Coordinates of C-alpha atoms in Angstrom, one line a residue:
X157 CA 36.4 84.4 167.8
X158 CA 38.3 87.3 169.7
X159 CA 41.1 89.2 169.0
X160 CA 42.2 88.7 172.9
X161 CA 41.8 84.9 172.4
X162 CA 42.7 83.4 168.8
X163 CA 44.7 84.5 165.8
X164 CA 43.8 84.7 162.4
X165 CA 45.5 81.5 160.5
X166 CA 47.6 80.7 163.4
X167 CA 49.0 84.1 163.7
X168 CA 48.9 86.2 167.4
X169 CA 46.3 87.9 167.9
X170 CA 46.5 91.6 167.5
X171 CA 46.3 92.6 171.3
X172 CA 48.9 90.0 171.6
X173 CA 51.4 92.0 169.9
X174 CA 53.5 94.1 170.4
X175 CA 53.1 97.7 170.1
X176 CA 55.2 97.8 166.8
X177 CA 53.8 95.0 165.4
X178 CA 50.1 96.4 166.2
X179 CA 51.3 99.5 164.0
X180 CA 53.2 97.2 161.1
X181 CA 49.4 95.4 160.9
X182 CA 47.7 98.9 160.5
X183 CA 50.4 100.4 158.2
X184 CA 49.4 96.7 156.4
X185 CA 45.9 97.1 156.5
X186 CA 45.9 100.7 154.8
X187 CA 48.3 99.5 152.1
X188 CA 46.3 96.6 151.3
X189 CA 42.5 98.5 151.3
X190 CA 44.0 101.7 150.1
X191 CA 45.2 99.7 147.2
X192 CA 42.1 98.0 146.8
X193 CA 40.3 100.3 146.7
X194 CA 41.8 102.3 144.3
X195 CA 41.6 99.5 141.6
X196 CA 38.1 98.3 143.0
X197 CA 36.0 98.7 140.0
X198 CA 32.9 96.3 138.8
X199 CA 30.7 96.1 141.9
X200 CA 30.4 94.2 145.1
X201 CA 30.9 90.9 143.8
X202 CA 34.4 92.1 141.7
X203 CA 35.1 93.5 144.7
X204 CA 34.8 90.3 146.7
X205 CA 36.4 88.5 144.2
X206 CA 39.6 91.3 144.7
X207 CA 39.5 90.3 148.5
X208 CA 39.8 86.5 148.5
X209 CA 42.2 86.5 145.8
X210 CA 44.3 89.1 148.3
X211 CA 43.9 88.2 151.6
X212 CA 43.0 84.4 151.2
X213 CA 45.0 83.1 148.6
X214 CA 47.9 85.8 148.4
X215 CA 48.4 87.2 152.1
X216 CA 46.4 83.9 154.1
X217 CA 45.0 86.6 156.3
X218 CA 41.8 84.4 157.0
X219 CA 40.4 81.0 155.8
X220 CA 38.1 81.2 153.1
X221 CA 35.3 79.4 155.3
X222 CA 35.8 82.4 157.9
X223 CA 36.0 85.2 154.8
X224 CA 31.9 83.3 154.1
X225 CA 30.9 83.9 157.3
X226 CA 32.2 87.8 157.3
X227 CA 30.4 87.8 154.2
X228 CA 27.3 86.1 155.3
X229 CA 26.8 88.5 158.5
X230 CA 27.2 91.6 156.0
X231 CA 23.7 90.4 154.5
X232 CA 22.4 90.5 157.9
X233 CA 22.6 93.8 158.7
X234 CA 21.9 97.2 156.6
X235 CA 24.8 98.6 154.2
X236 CA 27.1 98.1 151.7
X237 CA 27.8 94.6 151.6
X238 CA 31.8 94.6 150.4
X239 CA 32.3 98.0 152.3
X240 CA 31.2 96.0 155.4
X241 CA 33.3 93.0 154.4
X242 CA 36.5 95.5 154.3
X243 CA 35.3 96.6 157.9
X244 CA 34.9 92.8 159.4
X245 CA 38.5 92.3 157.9
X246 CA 39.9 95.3 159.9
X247 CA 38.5 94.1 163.1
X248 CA 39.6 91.2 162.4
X249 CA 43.0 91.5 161.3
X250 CA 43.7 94.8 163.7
X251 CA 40.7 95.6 166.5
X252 CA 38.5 98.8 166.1
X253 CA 41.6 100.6 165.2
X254 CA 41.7 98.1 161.7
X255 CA 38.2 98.3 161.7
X256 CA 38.4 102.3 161.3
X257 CA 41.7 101.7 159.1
X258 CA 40.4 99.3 156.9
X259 CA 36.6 101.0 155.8
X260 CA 37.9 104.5 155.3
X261 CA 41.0 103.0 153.4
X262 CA 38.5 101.5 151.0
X263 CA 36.1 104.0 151.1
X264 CA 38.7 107.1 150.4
X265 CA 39.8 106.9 147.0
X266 CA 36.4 106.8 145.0
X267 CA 35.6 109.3 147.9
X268 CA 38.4 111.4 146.4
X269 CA 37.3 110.8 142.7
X270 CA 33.9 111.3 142.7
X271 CA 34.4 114.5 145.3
X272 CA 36.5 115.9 142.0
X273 CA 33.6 114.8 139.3
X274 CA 31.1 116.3 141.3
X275 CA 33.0 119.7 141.5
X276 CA 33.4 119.1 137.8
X277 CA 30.2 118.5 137.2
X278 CA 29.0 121.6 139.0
X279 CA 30.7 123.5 137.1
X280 CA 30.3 122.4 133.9
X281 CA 27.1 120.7 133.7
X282 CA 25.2 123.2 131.0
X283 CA 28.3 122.9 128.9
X284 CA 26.7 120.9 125.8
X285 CA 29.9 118.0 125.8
X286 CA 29.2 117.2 129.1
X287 CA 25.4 116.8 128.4
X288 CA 26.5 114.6 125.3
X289 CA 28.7 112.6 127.4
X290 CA 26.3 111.9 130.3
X291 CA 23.6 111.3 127.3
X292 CA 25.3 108.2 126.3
X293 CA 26.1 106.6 129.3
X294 CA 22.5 107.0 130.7
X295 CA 21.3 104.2 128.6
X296 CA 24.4 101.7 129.7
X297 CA 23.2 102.6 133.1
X298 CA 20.2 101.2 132.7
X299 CA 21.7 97.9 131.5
X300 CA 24.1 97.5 134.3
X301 CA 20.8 98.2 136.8
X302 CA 18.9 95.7 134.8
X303 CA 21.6 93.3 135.2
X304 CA 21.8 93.8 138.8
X305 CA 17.9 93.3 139.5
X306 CA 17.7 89.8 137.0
X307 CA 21.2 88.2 139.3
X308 CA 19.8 89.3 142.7
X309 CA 16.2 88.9 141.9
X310 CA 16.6 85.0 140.7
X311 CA 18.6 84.5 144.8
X312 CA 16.2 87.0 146.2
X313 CA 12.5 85.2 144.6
X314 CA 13.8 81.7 146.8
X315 CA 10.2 81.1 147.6
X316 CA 6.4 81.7 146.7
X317 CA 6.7 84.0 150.3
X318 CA 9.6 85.9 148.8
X319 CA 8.1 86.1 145.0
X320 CA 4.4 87.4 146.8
X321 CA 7.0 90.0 148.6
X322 CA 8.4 91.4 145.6
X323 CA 5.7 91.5 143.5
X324 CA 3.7 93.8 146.6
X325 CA 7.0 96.2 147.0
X326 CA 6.7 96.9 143.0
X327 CA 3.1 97.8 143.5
X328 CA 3.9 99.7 146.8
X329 CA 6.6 101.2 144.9
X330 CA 4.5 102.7 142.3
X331 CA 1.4 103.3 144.6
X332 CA 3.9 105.9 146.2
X333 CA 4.6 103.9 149.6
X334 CA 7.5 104.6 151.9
X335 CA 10.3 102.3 150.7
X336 CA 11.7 102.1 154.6
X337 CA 8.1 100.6 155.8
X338 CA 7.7 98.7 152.3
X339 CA 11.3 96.8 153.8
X340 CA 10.4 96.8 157.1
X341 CA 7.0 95.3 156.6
X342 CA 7.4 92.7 153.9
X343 CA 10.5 91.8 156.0
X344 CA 8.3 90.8 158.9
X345 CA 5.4 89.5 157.1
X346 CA 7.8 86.8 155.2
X347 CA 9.9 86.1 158.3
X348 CA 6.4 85.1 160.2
X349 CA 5.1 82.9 157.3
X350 CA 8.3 81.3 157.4
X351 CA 8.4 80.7 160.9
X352 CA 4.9 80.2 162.1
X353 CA 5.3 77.1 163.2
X354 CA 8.4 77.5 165.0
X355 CA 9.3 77.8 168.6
X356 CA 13.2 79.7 168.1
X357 CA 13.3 82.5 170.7
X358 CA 13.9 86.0 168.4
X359 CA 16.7 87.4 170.7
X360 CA 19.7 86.6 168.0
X361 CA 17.0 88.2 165.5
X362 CA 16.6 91.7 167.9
X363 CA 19.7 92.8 167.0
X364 CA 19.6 94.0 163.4
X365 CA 16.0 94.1 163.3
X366 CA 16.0 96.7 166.1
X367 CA 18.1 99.4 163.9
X368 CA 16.3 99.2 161.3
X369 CA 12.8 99.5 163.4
X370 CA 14.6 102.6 165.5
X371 CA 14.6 105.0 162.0
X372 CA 10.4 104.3 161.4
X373 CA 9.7 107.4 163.2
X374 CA 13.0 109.3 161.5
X375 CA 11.6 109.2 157.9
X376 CA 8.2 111.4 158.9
X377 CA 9.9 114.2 158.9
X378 CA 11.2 115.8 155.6
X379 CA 14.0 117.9 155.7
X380 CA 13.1 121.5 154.8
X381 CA 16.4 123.2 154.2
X382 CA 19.5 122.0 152.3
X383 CA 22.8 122.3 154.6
X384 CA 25.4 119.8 155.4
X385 CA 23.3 119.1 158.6
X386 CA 20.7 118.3 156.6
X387 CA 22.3 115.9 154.0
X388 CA 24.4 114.4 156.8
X389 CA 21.3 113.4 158.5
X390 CA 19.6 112.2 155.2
X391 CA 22.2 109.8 154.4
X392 CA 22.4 108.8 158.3
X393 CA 18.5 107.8 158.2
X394 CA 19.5 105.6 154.6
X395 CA 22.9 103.9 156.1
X396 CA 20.3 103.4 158.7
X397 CA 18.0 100.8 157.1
X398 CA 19.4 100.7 153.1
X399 CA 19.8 96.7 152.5
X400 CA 20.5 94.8 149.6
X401 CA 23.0 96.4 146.6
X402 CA 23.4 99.9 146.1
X403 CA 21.4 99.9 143.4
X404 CA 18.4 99.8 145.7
X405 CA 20.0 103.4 146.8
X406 CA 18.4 104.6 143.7
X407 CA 14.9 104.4 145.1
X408 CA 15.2 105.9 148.3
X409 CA 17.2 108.9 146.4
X410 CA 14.4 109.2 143.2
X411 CA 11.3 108.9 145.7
X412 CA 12.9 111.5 148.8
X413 CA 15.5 113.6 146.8
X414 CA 13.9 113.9 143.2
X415 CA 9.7 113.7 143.9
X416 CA 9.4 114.3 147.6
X417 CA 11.7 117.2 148.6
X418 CA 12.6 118.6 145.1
X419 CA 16.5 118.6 145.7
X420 CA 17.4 117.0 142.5
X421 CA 15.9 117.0 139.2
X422 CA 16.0 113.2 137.6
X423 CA 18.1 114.1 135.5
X424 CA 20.3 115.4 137.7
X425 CA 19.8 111.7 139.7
X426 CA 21.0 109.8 136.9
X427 CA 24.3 111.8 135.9
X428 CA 25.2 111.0 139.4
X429 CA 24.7 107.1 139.4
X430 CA 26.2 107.4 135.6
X431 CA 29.6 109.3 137.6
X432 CA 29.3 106.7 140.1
X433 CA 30.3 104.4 137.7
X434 CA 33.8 105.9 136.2
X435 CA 34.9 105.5 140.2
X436 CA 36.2 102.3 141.8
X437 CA 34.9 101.1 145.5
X438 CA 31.4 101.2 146.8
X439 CA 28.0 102.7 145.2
X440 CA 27.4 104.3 148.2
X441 CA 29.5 107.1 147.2
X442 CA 27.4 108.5 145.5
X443 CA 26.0 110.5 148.5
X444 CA 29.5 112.4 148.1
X445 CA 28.5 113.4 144.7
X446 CA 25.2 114.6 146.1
X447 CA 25.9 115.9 149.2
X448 CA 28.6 118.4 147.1
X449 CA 25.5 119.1 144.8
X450 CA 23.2 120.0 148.2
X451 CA 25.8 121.6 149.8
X452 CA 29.4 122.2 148.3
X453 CA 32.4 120.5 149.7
X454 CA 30.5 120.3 153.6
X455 CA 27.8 118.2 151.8
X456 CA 30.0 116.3 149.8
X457 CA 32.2 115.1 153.7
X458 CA 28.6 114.8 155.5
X459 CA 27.0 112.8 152.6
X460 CA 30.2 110.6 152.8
X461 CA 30.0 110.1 156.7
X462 CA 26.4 109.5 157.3
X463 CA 25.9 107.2 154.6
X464 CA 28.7 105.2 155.5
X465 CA 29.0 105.7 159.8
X466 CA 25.8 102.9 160.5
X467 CA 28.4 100.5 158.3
X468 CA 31.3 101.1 160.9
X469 CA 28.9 101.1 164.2
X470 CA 26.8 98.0 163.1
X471 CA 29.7 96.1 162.2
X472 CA 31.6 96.8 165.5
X473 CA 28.8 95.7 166.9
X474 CA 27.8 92.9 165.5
X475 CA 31.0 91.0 164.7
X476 CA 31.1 89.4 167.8
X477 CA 27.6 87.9 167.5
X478 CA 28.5 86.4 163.9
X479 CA 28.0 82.7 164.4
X480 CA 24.8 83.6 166.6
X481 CA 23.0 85.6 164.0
X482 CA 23.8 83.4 160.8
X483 CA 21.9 80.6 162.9
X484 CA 19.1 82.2 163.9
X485 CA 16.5 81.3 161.8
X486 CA 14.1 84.8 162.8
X487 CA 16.7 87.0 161.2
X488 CA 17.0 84.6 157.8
X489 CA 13.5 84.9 157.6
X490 CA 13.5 88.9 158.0
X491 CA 16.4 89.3 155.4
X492 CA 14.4 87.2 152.7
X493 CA 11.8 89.1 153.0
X494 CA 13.9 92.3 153.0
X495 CA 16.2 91.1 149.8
X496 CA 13.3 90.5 147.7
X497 CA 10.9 93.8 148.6
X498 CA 14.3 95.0 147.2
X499 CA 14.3 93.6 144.4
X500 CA 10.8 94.8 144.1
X501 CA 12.1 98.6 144.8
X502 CA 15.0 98.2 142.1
X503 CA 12.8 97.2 140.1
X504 CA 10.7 100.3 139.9
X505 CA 13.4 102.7 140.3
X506 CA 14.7 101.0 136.6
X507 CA 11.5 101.7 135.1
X508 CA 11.5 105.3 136.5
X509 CA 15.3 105.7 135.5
X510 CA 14.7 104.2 131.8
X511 CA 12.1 106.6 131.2
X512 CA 14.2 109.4 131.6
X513 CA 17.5 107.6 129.8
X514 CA 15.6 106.3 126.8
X515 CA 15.0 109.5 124.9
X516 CA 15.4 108.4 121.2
X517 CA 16.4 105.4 118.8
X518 CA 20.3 106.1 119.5
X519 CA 19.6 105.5 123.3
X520 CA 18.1 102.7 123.0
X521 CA 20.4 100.6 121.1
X522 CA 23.2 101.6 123.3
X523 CA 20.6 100.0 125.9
X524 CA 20.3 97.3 124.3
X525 CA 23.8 96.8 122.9
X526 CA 24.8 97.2 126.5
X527 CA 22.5 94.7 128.2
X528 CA 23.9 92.1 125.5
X529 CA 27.1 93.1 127.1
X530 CA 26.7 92.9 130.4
X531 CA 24.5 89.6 130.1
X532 CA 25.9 87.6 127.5
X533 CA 29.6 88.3 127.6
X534 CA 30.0 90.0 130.9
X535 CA 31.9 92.6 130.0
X536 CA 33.3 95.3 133.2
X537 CA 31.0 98.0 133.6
X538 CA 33.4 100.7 133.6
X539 CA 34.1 99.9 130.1
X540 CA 30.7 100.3 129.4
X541 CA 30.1 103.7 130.9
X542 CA 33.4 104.6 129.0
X543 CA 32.1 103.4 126.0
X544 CA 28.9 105.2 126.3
X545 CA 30.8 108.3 127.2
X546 CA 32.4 108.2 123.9
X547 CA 28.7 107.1 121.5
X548 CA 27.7 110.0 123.2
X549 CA 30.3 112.4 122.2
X550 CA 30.8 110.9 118.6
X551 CA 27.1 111.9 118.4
X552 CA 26.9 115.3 118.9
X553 CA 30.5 116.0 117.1
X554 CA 28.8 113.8 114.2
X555 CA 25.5 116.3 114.7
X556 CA 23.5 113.2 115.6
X557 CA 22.4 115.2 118.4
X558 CA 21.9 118.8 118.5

């Protein structure tokens, strides 16, 4: 579909409007994401869920057969899945202008928050009721990632190729490996078992492999000096080629930010995944909070930008392509592969993570009382971390904790 040719549900297409109904639909668009993504919270699927219940059943933007195949596409290419569904919509709905419109609308507000908690933070991270805060929500943390790795994982392991994948990206992952040629190669190797036999030409399959092939010579070169240049182009290279949830973000930042360069300390890794979650929207934001860490508020707008610019460019460029791509058996194979070595990586990263959240008996109960949570009754992760904000507190003001 084009926005020259056909409408959305019947309606005109935008370029078939006039000029001040082309700006009604924008002013529509940034309502609509601003909104949602101000009250996004509980992860790409909640906020998926928020989006059909909007713009399917309340607005009737789309059908919810076309709202799939956005969806689908988005697991196709690198990125945050829901941030990239918020960008299809903008194209859809209003061109490249609502494709602009649309992804920063969604993106801005936990852009906003977490910019605040990391200056916060900065400043008040030695002050002991921070520490006691952060100590309890460490531990739900770890639930809420485990959580994430046992749903995905069970849809990623489809296959003995895909369950032989994840098992060799754990080992890779703890034999030290890069996690971009851990993807890139277990992502090849499962889409050629799976298509041996097969004579499908790989051209619809070029297109989203050939991004991710483009950073293999990028990640070579470590970054020796900490300036907003520097974290911009970081978080470029991970929008670059980061796939699956943005939990798997948490491996590329442990192995390159915490062991590799020495930027971060691990401890200073978790309290930004554990302020991630107080904010609403996508994970990726968390390259705010770090980038402000690196390099004060020009880290925390480069972070932002290159973490999130691939999204905007591959989904601009892709969209056109959609049915193409979700039919091309070469680029299903590729993802499998790719979904489950993340798995694999998530994996890892949780066992690195827990080691450094599970400090004493108190912490892990709240990690076990948590996973119970999350698992059994499904509770919202932002209660969680709220929750575990406050164990943490009551702790030290008990003298639990020193």
């Amino acid at each position: 579909m084009t926005q020259e040719t056909e409408g959305i549900q019947g309606e005109p297409s935008y370029n078939a409007l006039t000029r001040s109904q082309q700006q009604q639909r924008l002013i529509e668009l940034a309502r609509v994401f601003l909104r949602l993504g101000t009250i996004a919270f509980g992860g790409p699927a909640a906020h998926i869920a928020m989006m059909d219940n909007e713009l399917v059943n309340r607005r009737q933007w789309m059908s919810r057969e076309k709202l799939l195949d956005l969806l689908g596409v988005t697991n196709l290419i690198p990125g945050p899945n829901s941030t990239e569904l918020a960008i299809h919509i903008g194209y859809e709905r209003g061109g490249w202008r609502g494709l602009l419109i649309a992804g920063s609308c969604f993106i801005l507000p936990a852009m906003l928050i977490v910019w605040t908690l990391a200056a916060i933070y900065d400043r008040y991270q030695t002050v002991p009721q921070v520490e006691w805060l952060l100590y309890g929500i460490k531990p739900v943390i770890i639930a809420i990632v485990l959580q994430a790795v046992w749903n995905l994982g069970k849809k990623a392991a489809k296959d003995l190729p895909t369950i032989i994948a994840g098992v060799a990206a754990i080992a890779a992952y703890f034999a030290g490996l890069n996690e971009i040629l851990v993807l890139i190669l277990l992502g090849i190797a499962v889409m050629l078992v799976k298509n041996w036999h097969r004579g499908h030409t790989t051209g619809a399959f070029l297109l989203p492999f050939s991004g991710v092939l483009a950073q293999v010579g990028s990640t070579a070169a470590a970054v020796t000096s900490v300036s907003w240049v520097s974290v911009f182009l970081f978080f470029l290279k991970i929008g670059c080629v980061l796939y699956g949830s943005g939990y798997v973000l948490l491996a590329f930042l442990q192995r390159d930010l915490v062991e590799r360069n020495h930027w971060l300390t691990s401890q200073q890794l978790l309290d930004a995944v554990a302020i991630g979650q107080f904010t609403p929207g996508p994970v990726f934001t968390t390259a705010t909070f770090i980038g402000y860490l690196l390099a004060g508020n020009a880290g925390a707008i480069a972070g932002t930008i290159g973490i999130f610019l691939p999204a905007f460019v591959l989904v601009w460029v892709v969209n056109p392509w959609v049915s193409k791509l979700r039919q091309s058996p070469w680029a299903s194979g590729f993802l499998d592969g790719v979904n489950a070595a993340s798995m694999g990586l998530m994996a890892g990263v949780t066992y690195t993570l827990g080691r450094a959240a599970l400090v004493d008996w108190l912490t892990i109960i709240v990690a076990i009382v948590s996973a119970i949570a999350v698992f059994r009754f499904k509770i919202n992760s932002a209660w969680l971390v709220l929750a575990g904000g406050a164990i943490g507190l009551g702790s030290h003001i008990l003298g639990f904790i020193g």
